[in-house]
PDB file of C-alpha atoms and ligand atoms in Angstrom:
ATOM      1  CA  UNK B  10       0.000   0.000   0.000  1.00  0.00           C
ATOM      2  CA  UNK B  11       1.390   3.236  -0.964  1.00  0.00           C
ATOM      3  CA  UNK B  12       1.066   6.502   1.239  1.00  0.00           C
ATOM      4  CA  UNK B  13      -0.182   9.423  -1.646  1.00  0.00           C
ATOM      5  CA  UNK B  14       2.627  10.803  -2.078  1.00  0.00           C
ATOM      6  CA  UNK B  15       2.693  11.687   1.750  1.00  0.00           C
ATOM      7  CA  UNK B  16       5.106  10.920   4.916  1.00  0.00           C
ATOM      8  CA  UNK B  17       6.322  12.943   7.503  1.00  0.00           C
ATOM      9  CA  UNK B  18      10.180  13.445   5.723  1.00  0.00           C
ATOM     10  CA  UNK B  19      10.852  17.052   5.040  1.00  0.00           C
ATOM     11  CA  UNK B  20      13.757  19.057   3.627  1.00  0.00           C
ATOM     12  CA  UNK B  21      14.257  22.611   4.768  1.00  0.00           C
ATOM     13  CA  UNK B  22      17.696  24.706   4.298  1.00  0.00           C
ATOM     14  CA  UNK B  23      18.655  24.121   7.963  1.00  0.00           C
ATOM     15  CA  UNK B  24      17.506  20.766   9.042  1.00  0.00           C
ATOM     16  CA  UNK B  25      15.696  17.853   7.858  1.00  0.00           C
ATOM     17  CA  UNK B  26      14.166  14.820   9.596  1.00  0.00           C
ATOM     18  CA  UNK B  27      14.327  11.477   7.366  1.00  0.00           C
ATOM     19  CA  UNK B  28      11.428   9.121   8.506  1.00  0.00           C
ATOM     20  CA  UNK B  29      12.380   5.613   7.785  1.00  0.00           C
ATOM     21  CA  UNK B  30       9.797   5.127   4.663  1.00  0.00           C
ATOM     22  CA  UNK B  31      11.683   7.967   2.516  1.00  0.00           C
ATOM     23  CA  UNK B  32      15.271   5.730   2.993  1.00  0.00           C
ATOM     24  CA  UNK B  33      17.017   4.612  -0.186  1.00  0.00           C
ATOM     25  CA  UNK B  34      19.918   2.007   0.697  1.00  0.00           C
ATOM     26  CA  UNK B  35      22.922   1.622  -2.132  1.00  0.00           C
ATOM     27  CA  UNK B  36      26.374   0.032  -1.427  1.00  0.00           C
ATOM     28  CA  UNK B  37      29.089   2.302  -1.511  1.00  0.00           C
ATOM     29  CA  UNK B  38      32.515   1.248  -2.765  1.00  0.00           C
ATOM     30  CA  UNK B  39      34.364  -1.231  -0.608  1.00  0.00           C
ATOM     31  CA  UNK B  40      30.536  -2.519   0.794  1.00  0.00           C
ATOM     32  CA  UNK B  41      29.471  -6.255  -0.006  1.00  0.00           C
ATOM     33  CA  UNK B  42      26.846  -8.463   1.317  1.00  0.00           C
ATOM     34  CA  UNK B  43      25.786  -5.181   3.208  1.00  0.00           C
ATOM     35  CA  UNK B  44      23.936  -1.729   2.313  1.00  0.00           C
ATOM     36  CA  UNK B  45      23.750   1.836   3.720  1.00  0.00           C
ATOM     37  CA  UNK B  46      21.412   4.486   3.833  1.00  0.00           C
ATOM     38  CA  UNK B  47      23.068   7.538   3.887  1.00  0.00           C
ATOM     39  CA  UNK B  48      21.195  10.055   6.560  1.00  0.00           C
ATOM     40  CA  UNK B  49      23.771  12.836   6.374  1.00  0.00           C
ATOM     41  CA  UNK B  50      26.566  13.944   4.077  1.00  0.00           C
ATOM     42  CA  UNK B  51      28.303  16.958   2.185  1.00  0.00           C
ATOM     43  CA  UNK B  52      25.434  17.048  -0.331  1.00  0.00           C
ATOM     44  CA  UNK B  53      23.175  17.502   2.272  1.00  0.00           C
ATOM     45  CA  UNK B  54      24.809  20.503   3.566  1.00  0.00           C
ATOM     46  CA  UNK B  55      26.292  18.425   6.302  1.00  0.00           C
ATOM     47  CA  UNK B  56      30.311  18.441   7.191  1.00  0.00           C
ATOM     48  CA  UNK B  57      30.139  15.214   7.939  1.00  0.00           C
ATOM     49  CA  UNK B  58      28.398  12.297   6.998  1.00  0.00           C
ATOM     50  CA  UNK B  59      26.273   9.647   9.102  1.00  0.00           C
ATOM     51  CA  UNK B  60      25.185   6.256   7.447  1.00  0.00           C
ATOM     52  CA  UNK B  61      23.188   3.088   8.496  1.00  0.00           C
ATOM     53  CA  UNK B  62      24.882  -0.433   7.443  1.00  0.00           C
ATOM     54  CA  UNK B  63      22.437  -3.102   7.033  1.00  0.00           C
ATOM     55  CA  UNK B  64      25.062  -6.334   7.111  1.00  0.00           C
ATOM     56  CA  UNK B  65      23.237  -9.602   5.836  1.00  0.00           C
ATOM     57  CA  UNK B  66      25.748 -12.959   7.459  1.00  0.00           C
ATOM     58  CA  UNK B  67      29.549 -12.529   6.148  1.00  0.00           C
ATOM     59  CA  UNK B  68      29.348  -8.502   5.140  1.00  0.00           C
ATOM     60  CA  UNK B  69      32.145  -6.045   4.976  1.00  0.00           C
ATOM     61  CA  UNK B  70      32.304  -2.707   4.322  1.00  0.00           C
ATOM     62  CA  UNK B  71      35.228   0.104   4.317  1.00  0.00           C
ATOM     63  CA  UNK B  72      35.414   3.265   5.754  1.00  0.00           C
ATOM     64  CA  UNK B  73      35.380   6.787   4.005  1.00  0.00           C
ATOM     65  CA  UNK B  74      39.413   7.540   5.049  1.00  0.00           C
ATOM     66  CA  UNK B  75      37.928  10.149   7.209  1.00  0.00           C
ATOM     67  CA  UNK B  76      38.250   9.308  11.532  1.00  0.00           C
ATOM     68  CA  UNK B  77      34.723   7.089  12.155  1.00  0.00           C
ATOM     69  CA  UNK B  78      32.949   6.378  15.197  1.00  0.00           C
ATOM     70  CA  UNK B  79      30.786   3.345  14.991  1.00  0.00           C
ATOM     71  CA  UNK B  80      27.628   2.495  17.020  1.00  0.00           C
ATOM     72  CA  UNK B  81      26.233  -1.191  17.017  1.00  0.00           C
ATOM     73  CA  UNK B  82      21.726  -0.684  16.353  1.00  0.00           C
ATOM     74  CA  UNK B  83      21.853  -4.710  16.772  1.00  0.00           C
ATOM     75  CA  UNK B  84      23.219  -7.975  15.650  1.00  0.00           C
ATOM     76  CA  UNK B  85      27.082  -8.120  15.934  1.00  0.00           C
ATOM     77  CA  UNK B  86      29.589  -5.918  13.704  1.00  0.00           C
ATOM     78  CA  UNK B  87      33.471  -6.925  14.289  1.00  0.00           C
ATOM     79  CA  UNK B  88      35.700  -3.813  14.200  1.00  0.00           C
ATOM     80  CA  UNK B  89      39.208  -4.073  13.970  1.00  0.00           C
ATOM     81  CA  UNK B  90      39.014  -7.358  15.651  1.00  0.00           C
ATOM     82  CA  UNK B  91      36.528  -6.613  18.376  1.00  0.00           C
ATOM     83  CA  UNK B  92      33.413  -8.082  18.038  1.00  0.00           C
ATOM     84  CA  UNK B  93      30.698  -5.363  19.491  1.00  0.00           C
ATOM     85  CA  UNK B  94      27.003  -6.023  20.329  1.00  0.00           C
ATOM     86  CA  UNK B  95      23.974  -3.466  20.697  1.00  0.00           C
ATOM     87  CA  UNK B  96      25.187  -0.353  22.401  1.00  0.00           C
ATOM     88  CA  UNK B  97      28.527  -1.400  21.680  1.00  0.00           C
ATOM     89  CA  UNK B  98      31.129   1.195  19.952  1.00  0.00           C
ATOM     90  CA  UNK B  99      34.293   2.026  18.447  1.00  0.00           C
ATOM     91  CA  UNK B 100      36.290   5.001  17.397  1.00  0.00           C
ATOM     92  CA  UNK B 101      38.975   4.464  14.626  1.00  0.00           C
ATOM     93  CA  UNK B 102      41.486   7.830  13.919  1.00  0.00           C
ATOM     94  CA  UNK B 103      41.790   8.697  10.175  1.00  0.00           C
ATOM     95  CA  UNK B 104      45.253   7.077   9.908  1.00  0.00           C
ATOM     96  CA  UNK B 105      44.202   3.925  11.550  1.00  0.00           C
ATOM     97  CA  UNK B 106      42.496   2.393   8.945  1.00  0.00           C
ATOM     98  CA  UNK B 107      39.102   0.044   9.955  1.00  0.00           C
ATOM     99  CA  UNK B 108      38.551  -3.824   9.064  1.00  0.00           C
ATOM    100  CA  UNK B 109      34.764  -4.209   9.448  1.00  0.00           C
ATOM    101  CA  UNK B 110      32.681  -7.180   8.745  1.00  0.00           C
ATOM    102  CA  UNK B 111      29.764  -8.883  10.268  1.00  0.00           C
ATOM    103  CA  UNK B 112      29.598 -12.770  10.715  1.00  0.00           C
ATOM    104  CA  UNK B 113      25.873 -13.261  11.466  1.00  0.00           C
ATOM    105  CA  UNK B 114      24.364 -10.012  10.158  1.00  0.00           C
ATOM    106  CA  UNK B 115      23.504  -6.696  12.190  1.00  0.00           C
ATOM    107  CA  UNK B 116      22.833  -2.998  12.182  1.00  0.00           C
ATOM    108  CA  UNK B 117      25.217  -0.251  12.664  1.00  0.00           C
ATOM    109  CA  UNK B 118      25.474   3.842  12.589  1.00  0.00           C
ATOM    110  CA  UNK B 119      28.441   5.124  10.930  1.00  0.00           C
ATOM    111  CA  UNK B 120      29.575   8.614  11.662  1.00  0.00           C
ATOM    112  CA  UNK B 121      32.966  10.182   9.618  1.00  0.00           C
ATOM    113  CA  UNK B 122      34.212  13.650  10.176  1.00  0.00           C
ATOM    114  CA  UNK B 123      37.358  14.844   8.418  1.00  0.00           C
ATOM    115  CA  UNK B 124      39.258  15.278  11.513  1.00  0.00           C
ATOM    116  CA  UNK B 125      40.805  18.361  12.849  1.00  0.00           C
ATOM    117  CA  UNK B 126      44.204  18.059  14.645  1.00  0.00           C
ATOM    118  CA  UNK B 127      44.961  20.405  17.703  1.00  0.00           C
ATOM    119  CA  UNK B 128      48.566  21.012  18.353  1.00  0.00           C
ATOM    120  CA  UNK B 129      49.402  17.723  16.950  1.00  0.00           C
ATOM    121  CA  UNK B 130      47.504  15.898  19.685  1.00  0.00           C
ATOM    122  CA  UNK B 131      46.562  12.747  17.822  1.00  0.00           C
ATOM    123  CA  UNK B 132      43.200  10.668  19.274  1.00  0.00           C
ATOM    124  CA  UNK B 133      43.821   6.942  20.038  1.00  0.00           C
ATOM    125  CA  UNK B 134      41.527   4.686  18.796  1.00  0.00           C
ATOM    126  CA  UNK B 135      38.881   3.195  21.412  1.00  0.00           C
ATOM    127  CA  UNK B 136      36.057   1.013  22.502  1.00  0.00           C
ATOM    128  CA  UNK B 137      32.868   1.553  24.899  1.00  0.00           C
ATOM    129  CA  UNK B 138      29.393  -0.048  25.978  1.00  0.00           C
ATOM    130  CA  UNK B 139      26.980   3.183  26.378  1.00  0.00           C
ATOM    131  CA  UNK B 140      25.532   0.790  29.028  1.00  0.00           C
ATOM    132  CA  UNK B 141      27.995   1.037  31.447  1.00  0.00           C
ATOM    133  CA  UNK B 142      28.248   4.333  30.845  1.00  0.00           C
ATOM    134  CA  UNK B 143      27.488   6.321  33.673  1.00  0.00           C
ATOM    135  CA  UNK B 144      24.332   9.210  33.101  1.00  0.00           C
ATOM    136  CA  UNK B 145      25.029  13.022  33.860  1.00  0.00           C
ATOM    137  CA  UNK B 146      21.499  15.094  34.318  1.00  0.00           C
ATOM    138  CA  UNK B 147      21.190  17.831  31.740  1.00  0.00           C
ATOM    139  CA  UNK B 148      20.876  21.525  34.113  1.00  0.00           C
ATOM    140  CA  UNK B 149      20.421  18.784  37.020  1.00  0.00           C
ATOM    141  CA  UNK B 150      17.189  17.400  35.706  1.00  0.00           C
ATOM    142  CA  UNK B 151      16.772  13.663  36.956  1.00  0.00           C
ATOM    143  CA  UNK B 152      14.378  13.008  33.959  1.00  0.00           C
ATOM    144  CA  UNK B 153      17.030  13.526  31.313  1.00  0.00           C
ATOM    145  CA  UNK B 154      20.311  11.694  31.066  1.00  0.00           C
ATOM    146  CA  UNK B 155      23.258  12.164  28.808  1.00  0.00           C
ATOM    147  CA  UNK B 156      26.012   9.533  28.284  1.00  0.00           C
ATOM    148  CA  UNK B 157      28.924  11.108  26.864  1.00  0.00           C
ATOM    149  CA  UNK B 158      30.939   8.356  24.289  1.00  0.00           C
ATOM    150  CA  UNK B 159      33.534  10.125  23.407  1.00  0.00           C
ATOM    151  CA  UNK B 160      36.224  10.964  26.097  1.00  0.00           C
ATOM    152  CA  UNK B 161      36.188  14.591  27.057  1.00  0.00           C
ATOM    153  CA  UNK B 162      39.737  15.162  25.223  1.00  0.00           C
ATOM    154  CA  UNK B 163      40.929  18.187  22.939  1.00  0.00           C
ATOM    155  CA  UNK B 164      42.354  15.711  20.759  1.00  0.00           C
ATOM    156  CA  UNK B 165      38.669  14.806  19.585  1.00  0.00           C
ATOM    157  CA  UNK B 166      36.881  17.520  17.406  1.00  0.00           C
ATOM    158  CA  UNK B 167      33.571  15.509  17.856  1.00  0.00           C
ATOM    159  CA  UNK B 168      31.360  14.287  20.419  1.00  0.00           C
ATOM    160  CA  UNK B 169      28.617  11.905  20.793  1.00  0.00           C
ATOM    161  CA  UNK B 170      26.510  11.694  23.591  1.00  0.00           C
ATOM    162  CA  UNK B 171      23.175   9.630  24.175  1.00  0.00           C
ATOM    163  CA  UNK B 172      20.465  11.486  25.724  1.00  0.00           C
ATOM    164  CA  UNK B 173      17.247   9.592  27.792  1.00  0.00           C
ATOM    165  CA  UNK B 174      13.832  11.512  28.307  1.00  0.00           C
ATOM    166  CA  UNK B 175      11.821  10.315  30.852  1.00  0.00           C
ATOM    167  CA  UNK B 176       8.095  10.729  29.416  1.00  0.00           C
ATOM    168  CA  UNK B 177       7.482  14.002  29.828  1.00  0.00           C
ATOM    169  CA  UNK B 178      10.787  15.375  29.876  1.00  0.00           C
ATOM    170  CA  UNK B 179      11.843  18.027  27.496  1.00  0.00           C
ATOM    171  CA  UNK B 180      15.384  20.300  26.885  1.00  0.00           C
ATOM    172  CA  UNK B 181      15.321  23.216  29.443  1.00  0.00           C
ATOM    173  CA  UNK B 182      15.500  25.841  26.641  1.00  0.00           C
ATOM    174  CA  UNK B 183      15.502  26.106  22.810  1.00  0.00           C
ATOM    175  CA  UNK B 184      18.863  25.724  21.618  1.00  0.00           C
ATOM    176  CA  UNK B 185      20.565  27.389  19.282  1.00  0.00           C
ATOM    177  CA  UNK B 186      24.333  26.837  18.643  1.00  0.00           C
ATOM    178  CA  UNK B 187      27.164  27.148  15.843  1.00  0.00           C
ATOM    179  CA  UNK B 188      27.623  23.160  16.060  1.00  0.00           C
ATOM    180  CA  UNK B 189      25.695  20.919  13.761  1.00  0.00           C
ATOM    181  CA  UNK B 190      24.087  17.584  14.459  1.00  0.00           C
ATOM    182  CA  UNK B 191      23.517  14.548  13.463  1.00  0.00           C
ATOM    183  CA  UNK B 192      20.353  12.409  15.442  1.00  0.00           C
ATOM    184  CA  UNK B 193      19.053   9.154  15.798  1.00  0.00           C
ATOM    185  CA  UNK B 194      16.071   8.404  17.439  1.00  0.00           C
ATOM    186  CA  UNK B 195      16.845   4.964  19.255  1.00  0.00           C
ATOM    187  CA  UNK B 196      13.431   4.341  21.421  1.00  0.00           C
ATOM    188  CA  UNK B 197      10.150   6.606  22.673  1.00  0.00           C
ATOM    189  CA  UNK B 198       8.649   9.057  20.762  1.00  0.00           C
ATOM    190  CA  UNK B 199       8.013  12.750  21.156  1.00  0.00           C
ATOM    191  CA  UNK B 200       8.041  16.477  19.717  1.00  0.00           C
ATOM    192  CA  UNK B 201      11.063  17.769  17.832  1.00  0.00           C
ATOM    193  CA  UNK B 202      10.549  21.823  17.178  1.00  0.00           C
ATOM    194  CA  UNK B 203      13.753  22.498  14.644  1.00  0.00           C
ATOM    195  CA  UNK B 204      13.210  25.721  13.209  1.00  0.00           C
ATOM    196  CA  UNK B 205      10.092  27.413  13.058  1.00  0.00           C
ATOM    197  CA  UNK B 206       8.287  23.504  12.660  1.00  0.00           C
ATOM    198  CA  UNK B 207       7.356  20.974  15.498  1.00  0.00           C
ATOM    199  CA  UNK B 208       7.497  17.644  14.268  1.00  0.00           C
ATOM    200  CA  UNK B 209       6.608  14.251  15.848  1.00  0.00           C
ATOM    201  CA  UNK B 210       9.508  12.065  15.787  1.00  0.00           C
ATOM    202  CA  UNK B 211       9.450   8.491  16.865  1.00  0.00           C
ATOM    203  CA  UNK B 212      12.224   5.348  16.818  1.00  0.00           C
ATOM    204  CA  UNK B 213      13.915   5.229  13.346  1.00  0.00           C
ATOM    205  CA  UNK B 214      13.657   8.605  12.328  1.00  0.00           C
ATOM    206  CA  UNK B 215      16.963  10.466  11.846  1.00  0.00           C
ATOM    207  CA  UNK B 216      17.448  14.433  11.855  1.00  0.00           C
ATOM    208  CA  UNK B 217      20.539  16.856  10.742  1.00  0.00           C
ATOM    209  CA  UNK B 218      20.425  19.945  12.184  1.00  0.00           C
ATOM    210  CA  UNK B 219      22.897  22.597  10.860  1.00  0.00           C
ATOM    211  CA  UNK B 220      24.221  25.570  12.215  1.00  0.00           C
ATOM    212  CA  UNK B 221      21.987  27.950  13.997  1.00  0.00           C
ATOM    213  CA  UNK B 222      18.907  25.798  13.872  1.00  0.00           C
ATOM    214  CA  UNK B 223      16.704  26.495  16.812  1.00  0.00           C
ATOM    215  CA  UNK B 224      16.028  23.197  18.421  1.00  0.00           C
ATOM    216  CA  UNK B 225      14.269  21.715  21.386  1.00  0.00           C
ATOM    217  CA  UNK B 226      12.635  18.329  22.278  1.00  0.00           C
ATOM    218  CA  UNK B 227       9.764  17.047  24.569  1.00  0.00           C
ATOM    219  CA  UNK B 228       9.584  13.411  25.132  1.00  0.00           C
ATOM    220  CA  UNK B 229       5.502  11.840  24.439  1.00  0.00           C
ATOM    221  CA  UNK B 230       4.428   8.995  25.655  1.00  0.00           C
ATOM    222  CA  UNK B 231       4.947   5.789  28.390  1.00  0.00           C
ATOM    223  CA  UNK B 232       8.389   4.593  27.510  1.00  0.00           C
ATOM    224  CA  UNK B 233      11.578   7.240  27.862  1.00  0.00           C
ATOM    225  CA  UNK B 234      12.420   8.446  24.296  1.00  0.00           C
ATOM    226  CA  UNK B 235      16.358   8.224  23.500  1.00  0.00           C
ATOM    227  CA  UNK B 236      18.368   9.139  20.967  1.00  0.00           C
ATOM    228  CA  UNK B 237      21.953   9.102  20.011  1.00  0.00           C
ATOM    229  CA  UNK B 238      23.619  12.789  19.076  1.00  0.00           C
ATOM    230  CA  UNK B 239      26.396  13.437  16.947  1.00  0.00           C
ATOM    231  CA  UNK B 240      28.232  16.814  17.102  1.00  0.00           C
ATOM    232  CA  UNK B 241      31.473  19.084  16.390  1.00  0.00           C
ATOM    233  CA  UNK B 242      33.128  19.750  19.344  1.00  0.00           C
ATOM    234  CA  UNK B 243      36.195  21.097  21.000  1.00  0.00           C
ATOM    235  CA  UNK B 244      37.204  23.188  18.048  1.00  0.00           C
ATOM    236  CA  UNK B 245      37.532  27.167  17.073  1.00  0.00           C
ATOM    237  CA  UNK B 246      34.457  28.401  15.224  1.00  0.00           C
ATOM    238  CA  UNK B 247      36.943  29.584  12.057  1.00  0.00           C
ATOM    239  CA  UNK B 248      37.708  25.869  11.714  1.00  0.00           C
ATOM    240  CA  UNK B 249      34.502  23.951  11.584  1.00  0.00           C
ATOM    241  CA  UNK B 250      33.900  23.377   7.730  1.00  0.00           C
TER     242      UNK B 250
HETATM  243  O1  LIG F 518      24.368  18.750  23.094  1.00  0.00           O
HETATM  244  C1  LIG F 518      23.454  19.348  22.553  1.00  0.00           C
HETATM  245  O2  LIG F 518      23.651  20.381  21.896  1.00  0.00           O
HETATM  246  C2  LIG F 518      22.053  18.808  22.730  1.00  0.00           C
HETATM  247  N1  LIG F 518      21.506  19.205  24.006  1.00  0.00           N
HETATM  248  N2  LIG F 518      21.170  19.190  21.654  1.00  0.00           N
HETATM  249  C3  LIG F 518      19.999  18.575  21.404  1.00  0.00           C
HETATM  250  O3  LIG F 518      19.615  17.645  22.144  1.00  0.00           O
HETATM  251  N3  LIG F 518      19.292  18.979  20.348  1.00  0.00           N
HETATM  252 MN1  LIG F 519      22.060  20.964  20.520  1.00  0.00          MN
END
């Protein structure tokens, strides 16, 4: 059954939000017996880009040469090695260079960000498990946790945090900030006001926001709403793009 031409995906100059019937999946070079769906990139108007893999049993795939921080959605996805589970993540610096394959199939987010070096302070490559990471509350708020996944470190230009709304629960003010980002909704549903436009955003969805974009969030429902956030960090303004 088709939808009439309608779904809730929309394109505006400073954000969009990608509902999951509007993705298009096509292997990039270096990709085989796995896909992507390319949320964010250049062409988009982001400086980065952010990708799901979809790995059927035995797939590979290879890196854009840029630094990449890789978050397992389910299923198993072997970096480098390490075999990482849902929640699961690695970081791999640009000169590292990332083997990544899946055995029995699974789901990943791919973030790559051309990276920035600071005083020739090179980041080493890591692993985590956002579940044993422990929660900070946003302004002190109880209802809203952020994990931070990235070590707070000048040598990384990026962070990525998750971020857990209690139903109920919203951001304390409307944002609006010279970093972009890049969001996946992981569970719960709720409001997303970007720009001038409240949308309702549930599991799935995916949203860039660029520069400037005003931007709040109110978690709906019974079940917290969490999503994992992508965004420049730790870097002069002059040397974002
Ligand atoms: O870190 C952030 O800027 C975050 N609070 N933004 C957001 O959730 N839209
Ligand atoms: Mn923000």
């Amino acid at each position: 059954m088709h939808n009439l031409g309608h779904t809730r995906t929309s394109r505006q100059h400073d954000h969009f939000l990608l509902t999951p019937d509007t993705f298009v999946r096509a292997a990039p070079p270096g990709m085989r017996n796995a896909t992507a769906i390319v949320h964010a990139a250049p062409a988009g108007g982001a400086a980065f880009t952010e990708y799901t893999v979809e790995f059927e049993a035995g797939g590979v795939m290879q890196a854009g040469g840029a630094q990449m921080f890789l978050y397992v959605l389910d299923g198993a996805v072997t970096v480098n090695g390490q075999i990482l589970g849902p929640a699961q993540y690695a970081y791999v610096p640009a000169d590292r260079g990332a083997a990544i394959q899946s055995e029995r199939g699974g789901r990943a987010i791919v973030i790559e960000k051309p990276q920035l070096i600071l005083n020739g302070e090179k980041p080493n490559p890591f692993t985590g498990d956002e579940r044993t990471v422990a929660p900070t509350a946003l302004g002190g708020d109880e209802a809203l946790e952020v994990r931070t996944l990235i070590p707070p470190d000048f040598a990384f230009d990026f962070a990525v945090n998750t971020m857990t709304f209690l139903p109920g629960a919203a951001l304390p003010m409307v944002e609006v900030h010279v970093m972009e980002h890049g969001l996946l909704m992981l569970e719960g549903s709720g409001i997303y006001r970007l720009n001038d436009n409240w949308y309702p955003v549930t599991a799935g969805d995916f949203i860039w926001m660029g520069s400037y974009c005003p931007q709040w969030f109110g978690a709906l429902g019974k079940t917290p709403a969490k999503y994992l956030i992508y965004k420049d960090w730790n870097r002069h303004p002059l040397h974002i793009k």
